[in-house]
Short mmCIF file of C-alpha atoms in Angstrom, two decimals:
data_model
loop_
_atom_site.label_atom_id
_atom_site.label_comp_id
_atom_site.label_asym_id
_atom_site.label_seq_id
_atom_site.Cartn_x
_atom_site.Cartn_y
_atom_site.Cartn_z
CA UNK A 160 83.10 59.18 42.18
CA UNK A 161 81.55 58.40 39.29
CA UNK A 162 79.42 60.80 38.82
CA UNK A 163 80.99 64.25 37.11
CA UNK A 164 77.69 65.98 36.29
CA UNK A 165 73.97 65.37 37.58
CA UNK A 166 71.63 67.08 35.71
CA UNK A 167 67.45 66.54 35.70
CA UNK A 168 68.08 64.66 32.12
CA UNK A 169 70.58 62.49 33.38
CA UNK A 170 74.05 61.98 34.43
CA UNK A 171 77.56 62.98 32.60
CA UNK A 172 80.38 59.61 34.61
CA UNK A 173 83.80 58.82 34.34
CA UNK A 174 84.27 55.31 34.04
CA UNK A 175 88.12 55.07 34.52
CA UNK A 176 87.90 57.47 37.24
CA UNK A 177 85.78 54.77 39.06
CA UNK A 178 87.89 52.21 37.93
CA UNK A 179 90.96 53.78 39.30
CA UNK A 180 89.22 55.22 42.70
CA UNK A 181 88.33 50.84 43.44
CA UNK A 182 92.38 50.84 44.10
CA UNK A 183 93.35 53.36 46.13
CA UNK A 184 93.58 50.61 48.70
CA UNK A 185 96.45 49.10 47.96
CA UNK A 186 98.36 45.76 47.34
CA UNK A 187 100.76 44.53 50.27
CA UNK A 188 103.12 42.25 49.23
CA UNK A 189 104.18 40.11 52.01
CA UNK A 190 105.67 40.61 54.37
CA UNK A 191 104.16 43.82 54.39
CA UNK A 192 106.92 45.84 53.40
CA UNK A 193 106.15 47.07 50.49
CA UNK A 194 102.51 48.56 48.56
CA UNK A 195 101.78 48.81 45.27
CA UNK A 196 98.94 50.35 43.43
CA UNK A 197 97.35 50.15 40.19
CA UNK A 198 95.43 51.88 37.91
CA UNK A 199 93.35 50.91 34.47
CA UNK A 200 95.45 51.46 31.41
CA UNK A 201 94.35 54.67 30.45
CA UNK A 202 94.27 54.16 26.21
CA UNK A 203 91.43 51.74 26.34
CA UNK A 204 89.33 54.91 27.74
CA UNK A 205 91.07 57.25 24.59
CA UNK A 206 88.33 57.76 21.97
CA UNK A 207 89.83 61.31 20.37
CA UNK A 208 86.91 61.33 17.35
CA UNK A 209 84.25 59.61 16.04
CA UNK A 210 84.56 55.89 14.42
CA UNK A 211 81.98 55.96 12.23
CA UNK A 212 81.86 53.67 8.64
CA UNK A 213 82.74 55.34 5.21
CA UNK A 214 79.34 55.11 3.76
CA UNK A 215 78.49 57.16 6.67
CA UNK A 216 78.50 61.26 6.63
CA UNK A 217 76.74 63.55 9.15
CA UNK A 218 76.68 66.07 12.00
CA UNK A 219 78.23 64.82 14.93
CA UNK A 220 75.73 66.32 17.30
CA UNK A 221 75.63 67.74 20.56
CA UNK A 222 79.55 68.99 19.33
CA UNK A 223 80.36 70.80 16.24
CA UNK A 224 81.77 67.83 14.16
CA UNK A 225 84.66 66.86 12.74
CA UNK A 226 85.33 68.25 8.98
CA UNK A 227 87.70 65.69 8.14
CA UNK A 228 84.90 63.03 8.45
CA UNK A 229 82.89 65.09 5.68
CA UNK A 230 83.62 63.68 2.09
CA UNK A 231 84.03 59.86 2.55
CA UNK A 232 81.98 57.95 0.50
CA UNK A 233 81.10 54.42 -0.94
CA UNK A 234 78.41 52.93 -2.90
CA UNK A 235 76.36 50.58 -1.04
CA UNK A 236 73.58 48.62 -3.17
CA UNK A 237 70.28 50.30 -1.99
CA UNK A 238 67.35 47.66 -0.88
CA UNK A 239 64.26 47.78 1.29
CA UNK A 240 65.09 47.26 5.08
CA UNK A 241 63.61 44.52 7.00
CA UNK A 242 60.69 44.50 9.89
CA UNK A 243 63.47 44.45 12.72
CA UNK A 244 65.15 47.77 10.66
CA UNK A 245 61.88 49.60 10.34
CA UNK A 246 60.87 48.80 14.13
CA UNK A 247 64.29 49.87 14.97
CA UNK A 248 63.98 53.06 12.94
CA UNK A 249 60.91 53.61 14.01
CA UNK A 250 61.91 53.76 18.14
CA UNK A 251 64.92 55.97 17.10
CA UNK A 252 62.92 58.26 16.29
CA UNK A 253 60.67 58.40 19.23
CA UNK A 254 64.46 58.72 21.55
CA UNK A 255 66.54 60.67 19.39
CA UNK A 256 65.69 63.94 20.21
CA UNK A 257 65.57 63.60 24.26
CA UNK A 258 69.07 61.86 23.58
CA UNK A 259 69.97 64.79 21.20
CA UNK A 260 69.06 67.68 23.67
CA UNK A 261 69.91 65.71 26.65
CA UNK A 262 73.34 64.69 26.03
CA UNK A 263 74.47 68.52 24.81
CA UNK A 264 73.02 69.96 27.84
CA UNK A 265 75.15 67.35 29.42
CA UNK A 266 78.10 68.33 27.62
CA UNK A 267 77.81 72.12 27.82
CA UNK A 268 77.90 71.95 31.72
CA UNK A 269 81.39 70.45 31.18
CA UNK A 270 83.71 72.86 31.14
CA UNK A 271 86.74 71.07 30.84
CA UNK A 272 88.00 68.75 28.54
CA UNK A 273 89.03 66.20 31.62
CA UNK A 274 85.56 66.07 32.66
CA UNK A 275 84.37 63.83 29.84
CA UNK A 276 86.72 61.27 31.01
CA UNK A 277 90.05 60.68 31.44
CA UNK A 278 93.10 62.14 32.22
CA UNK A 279 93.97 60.64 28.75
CA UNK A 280 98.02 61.45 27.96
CA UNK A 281 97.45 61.48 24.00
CA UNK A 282 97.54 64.69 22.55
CA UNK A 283 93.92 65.71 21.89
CA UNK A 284 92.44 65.08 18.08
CA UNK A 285 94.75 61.73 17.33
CA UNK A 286 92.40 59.26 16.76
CA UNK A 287 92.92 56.74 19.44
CA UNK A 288 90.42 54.34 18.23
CA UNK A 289 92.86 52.85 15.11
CA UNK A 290 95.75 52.82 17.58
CA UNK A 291 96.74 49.12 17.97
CA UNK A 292 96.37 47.61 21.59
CA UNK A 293 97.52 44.44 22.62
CA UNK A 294 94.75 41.90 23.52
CA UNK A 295 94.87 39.90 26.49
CA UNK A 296 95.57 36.51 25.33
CA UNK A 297 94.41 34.80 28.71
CA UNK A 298 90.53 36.18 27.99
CA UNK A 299 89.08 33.11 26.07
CA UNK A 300 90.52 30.69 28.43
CA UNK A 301 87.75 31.55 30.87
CA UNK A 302 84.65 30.51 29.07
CA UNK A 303 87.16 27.60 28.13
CA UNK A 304 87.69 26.77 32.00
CA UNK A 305 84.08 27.60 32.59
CA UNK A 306 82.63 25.05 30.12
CA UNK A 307 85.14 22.04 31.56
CA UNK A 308 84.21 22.72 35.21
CA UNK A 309 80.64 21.76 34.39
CA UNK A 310 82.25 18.07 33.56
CA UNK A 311 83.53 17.83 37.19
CA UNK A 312 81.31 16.73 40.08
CA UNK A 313 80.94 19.74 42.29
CA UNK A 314 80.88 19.76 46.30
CA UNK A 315 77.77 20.45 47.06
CA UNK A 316 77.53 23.32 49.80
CA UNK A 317 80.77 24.82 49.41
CA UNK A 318 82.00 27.48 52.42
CA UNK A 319 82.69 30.88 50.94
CA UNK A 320 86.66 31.37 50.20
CA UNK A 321 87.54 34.53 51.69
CA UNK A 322 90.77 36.39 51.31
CA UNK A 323 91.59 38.36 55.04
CA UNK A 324 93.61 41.35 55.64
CA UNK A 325 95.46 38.51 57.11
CA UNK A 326 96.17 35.88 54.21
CA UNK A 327 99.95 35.91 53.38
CA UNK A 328 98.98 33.95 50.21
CA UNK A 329 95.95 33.10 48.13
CA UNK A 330 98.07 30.85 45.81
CA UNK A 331 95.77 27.83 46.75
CA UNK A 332 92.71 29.42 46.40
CA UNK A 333 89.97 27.26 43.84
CA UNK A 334 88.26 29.99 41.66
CA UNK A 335 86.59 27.99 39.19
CA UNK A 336 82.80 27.51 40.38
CA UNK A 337 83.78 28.70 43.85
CA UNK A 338 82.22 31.73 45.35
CA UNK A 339 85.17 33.45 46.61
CA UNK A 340 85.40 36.70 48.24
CA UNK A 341 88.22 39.14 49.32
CA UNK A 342 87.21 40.61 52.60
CA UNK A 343 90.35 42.97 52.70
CA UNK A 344 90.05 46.75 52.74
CA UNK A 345 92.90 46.21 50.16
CA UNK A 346 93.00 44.75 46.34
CA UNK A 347 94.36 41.72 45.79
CA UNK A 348 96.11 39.78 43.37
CA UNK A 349 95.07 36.22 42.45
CA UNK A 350 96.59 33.74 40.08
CA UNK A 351 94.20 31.24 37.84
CA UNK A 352 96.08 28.80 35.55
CA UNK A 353 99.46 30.89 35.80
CA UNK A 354 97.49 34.43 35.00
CA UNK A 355 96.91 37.34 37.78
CA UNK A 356 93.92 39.17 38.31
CA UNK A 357 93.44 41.67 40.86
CA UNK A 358 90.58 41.85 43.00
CA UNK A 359 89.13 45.05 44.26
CA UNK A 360 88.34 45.90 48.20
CA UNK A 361 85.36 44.25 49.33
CA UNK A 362 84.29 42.43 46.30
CA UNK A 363 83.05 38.75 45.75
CA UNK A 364 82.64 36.60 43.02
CA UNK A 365 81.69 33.50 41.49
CA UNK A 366 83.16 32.27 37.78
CA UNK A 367 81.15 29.48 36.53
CA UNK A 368 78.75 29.09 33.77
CA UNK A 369 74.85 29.38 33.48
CA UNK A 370 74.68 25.77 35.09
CA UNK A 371 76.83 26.16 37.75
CA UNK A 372 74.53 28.94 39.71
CA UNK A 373 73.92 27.04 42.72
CA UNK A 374 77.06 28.82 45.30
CA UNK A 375 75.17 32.20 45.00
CA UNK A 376 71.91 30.88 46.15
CA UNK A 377 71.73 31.15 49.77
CA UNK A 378 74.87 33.22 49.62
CA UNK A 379 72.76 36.80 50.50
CA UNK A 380 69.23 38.48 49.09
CA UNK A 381 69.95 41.46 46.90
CA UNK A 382 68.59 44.74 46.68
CA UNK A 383 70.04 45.28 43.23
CA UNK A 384 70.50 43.72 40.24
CA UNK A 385 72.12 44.38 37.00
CA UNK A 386 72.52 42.08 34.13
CA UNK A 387 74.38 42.73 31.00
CA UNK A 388 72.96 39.20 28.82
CA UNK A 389 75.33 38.45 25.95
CA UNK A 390 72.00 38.54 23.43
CA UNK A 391 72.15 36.61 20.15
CA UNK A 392 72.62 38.87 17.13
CA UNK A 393 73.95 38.27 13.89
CA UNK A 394 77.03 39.40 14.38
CA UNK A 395 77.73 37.18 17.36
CA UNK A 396 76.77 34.22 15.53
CA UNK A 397 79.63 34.92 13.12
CA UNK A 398 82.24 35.75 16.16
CA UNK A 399 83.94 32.36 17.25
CA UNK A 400 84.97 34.64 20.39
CA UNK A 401 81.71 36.05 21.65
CA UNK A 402 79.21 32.95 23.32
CA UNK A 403 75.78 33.92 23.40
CA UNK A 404 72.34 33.01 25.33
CA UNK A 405 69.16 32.68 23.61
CA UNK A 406 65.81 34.12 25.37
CA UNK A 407 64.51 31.30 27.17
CA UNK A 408 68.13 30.67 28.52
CA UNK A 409 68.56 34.09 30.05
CA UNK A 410 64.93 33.54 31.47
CA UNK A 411 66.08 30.78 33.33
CA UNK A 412 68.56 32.90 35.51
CA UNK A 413 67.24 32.37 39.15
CA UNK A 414 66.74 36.18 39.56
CA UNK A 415 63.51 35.84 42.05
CA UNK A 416 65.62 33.23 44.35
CA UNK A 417 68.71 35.91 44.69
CA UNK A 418 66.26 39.14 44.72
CA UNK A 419 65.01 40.87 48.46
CA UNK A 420 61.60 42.16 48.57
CA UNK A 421 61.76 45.66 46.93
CA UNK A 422 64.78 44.62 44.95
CA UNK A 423 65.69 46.93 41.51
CA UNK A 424 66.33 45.09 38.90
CA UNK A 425 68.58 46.43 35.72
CA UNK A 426 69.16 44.91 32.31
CA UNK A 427 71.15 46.34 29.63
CA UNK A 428 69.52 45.71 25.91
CA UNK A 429 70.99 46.21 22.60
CA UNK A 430 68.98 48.29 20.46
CA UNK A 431 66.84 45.13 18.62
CA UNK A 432 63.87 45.96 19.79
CA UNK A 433 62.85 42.13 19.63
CA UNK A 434 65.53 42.25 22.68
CA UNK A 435 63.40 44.63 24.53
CA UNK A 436 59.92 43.54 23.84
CA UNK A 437 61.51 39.90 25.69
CA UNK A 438 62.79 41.64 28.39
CA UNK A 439 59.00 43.80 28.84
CA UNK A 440 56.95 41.23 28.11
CA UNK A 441 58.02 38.05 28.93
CA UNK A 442 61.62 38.18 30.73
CA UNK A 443 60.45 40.65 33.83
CA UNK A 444 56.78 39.38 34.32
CA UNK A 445 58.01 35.90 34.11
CA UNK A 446 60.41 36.88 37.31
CA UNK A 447 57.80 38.67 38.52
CA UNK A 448 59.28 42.26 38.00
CA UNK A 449 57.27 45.47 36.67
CA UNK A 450 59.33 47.51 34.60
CA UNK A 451 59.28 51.10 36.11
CA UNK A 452 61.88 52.89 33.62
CA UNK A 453 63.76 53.02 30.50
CA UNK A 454 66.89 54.75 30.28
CA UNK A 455 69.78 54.92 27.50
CA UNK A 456 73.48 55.22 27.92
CA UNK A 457 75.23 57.55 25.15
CA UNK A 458 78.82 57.05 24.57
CA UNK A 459 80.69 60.01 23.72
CA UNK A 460 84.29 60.91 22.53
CA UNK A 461 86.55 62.89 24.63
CA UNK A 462 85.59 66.06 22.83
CA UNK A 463 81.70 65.37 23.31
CA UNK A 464 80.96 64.12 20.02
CA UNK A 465 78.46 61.13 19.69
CA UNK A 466 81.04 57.84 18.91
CA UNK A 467 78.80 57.16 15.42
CA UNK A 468 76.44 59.78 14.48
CA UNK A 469 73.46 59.80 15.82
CA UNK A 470 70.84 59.27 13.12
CA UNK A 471 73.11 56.64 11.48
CA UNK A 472 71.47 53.30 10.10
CA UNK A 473 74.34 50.94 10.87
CA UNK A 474 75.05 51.78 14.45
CA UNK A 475 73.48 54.31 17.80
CA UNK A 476 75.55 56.03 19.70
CA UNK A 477 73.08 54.33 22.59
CA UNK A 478 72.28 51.57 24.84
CA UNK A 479 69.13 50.82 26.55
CA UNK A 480 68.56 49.88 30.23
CA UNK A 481 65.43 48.54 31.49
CA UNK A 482 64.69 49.13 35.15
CA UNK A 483 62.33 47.01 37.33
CA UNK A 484 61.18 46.40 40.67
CA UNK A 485 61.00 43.10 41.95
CA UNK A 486 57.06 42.48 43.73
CA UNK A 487 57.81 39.11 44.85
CA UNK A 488 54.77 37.15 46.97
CA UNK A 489 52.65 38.78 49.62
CA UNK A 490 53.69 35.80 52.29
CA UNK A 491 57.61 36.63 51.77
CA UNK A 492 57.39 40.01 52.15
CA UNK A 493 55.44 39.63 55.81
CA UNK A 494 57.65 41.08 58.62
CA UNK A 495 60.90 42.06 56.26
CA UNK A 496 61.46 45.64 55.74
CA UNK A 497 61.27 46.59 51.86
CA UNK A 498 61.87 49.90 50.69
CA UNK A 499 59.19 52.36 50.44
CA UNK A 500 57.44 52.52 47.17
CA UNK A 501 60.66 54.86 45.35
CA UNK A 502 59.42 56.33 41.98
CA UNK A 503 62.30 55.45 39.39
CA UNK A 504 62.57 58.02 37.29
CA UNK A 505 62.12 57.34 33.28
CA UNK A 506 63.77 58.62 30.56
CA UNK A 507 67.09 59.37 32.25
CA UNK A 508 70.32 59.56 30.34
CA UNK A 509 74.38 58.07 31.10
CA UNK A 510 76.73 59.99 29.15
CA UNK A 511 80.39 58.76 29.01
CA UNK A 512 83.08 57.60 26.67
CA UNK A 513 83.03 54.26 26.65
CA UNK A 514 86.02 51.75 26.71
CA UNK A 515 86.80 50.52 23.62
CA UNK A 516 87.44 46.98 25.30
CA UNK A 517 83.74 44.72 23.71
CA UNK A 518 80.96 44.72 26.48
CA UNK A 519 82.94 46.89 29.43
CA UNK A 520 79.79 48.91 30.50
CA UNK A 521 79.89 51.85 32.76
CA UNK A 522 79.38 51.60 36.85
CA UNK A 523 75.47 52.18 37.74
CA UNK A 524 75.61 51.83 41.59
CA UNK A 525 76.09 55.76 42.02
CA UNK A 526 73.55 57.24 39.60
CA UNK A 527 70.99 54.26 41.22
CA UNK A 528 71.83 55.74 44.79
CA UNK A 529 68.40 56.70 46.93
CA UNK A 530 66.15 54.00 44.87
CA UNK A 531 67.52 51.02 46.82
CA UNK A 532 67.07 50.68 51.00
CA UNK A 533 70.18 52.50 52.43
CA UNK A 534 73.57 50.03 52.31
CA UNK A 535 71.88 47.87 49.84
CA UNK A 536 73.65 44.57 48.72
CA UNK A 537 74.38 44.80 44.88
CA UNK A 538 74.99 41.75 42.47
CA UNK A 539 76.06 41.72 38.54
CA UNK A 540 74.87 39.20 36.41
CA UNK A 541 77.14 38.10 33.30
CA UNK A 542 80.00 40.43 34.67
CA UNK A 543 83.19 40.85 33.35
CA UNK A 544 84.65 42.97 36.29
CA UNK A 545 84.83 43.93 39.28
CA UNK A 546 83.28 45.92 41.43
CA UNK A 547 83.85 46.93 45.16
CA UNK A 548 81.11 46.11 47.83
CA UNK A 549 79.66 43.77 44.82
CA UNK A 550 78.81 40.04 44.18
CA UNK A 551 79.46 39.24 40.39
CA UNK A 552 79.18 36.52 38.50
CA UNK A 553 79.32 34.99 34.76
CA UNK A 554 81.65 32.66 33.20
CA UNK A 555 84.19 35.90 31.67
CA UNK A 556 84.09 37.71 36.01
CA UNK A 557 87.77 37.90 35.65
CA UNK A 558 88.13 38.90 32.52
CA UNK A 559 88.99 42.80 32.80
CA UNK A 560 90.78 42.07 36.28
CA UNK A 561 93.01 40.86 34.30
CA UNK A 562 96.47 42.43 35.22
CA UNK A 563 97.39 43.28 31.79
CA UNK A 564 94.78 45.85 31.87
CA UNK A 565 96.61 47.97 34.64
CA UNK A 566 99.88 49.12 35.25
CA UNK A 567 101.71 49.84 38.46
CA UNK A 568 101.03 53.91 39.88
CA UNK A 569 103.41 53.94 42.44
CA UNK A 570 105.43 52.25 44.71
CA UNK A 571 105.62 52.83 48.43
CA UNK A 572 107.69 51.85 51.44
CA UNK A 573 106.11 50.33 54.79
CA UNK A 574 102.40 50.85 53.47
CA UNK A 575 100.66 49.86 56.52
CA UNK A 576 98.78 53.13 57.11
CA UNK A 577 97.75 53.60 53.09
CA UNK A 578 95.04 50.61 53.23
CA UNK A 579 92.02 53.19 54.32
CA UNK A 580 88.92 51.84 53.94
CA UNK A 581 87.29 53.69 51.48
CA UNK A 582 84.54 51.03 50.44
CA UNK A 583 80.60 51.74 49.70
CA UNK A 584 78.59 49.38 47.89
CA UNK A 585 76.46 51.81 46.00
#
């Protein structure tokens, strides 16, 4: 469960919770003599207190604040802000105060500390934030592997690789530009250029870049859709790490050719509201989608305060996701049952302390639950994970399977009754 609170303004998850629930099947190690779980390192969910930037001082709403962020100050040279600023400024404060209220009633129905998220083992106040945590070294080498594959001629009409309850071995398995799937009830580990990633229950997944698309069409018709686009900003430009898409790239993502009559359709924005003007008014009606919702995700420390003050002009604590429903033609939707006209609700708020690991967004399939056709088939668009009872693709899919990112729970002897299948898709 990802879900901790439900409230009418919104929802309160638990990310690593989810995370770590997506392994309680476990991983046999042939010849089935011995199981092993694993669960998501829990320091990359620690956020103790605010990070917020020097120049920066203010209440850290819906909680009480900090008083040992009060008092830090540098001189910044003062000049008039930009259209994009005053645009910005000016939907702030249209949100802020739903976000404001929302998030502290939120808050207030957790009782306990452990509800915010995580069963985090550092002593509460230390600011985890500055502590220093090894990167995974193997990360860049996907978009690396990604970019080569589109040099190599491609089989066209490849069969699905799928990993059984059966398969002994996956050590000859092709993941680059090959939809591969495991079909166990159990994670499994995989190994790409002499690094393991572990695969979640139920899951499938293509790695391959924006031009190598073509294994997911055909593969199944989805009912939803999320999409997390790596937008071009400023600060991108000047990361050598971070590849971005420019608007009339993302809009060539086949999302009508992998969508099923009906189908819900989310896409995370960054707070440039020349992001989500492109996504309104040319992105969704050029994939024939009308947008039904807007909702924001608030990240929160363990102690409830907002990450960066709210009302701060360098960073929000927020996200945006715009919902849409995909209409599709009149002649496709003849004799193939859609779902009932479901009214998406607007407005709606995700509360949760993030990870601190760049672009690891929280689950949506369980707060999404009941406006999608019952057992709906879910894809992610420009994933970096995993997800059980998901298709996910984007040129980084592997990158937070990586097995670096867990650690072993437990070890037990002659497993074969701990694999219980304990799979939804949404």
């Amino acid at each position: 469960m990802s879900v901790v609170k439900s409230d009418i303004v919104g929802w309160l998850l638990d990310h690593l919770a989810y995370i770590n629930q997506s392994y309680r099947c476990c991983h046999h190690i042939p010849p089935d003599t011995q199981c092993r779980r694993y669960v998501f390192k829990a320091e990359y969910f620690d956020i103790g207190k605010p990070h917020i930037a020097d120049s920066e001082i203010g209440s850290q709403e819906p909680g009480s604040g900090d008083s040992r962020l009060r008092g830090r100050k540098c001189k910044r040279k003062s000049r008039e802000p930009n259209q994009g600023e005053l645009e910005a400024q000016e939907y702030h404060e249209k949100v802020s105060q739903a976000i404001r209220n929302g998030t502290r009633k939120l808050i207030e129905q957790s009782i306990e500390v452990g509800e915010l998220g995580t069963d985090t083992r550092v002593p509460a106040g230390e600011d985890c934030t500055k502590k220093q945590i090894t990167p995974v070294i193997a990360n860049s080498m996907l978009i690396e592997l990604c970019s080569m594959a589109k040099q190599m001629v491609q089989e066209q009409h490849q069969p699905v690789q799928v990993i059984s309850d059966e398969a002994e071995s996956v050590d000859d398995l092709n993941l680059l530009a090959h939809l591969t799937e495991n079909g166990s009830d159990c994670a499994r580990i995989v190994t790409l250029m002499g690094q393991r990633y572990l695969l979640p229950p139920r899951s499938s997944f293509l790695l391959s870049d924006i031009s190598c698309m073509e294994p997911l069409l055909g593969y199944k018709k989805y009912d939803l859709i999320t999409l997390d686009p790596p937008w071009e900003n400023k600060s991108v430009k000047r990361s050598r790490g971070y590849s971005y898409l420019f608007p009339w790239q993302i809009q060539q993502i086949p999302v009508p050719a992998l969508s099923a009559p009906g189908c819900l359709v989310v896409t995370w924005v960054t707070n440039r509201q020349r992001h989500l003007r492109f996504v309104k008014d040319e992105l969704y009606p050029s994939w024939s989608i009308e947008v039904v919702a807007e909702w924001h995700w608030v990240k929160v420390t363990r102690h409830g305060e907002f990450v960066v003050p709210l009302d701060s002009t360098h960073k929000k604590p927020y996200e945006i996701l715009v919902l849409g429903r995909y209409k599709g033609s009149s002649e496709r939707q003849n004799g193939e049952p859609i779902t009932k006209t479901v009214t998406v609700p607007d407005c709606k708020l995700l509360v949760s302390v993030p990870c601190v690991l760049h672009s690891h967004k929280p689950p949506l399939g369980e707060v999404l639950k009941g406006l999608t056709r019952p057992h709906p088939k879910c894809l992610e668009l420009f994933a970096r994970n995993l997800q059980p009872g998901w298709t996910s693709w984007g040129n980084e899919v592997l990158r937070f399977q990586h097995l670096d990112y867990f650690q072993e729970h437990d070890t037990m002897e002659g497993g074969s009754s701990c694999c219980i299948s304990q799979t939804s898709t949404i």
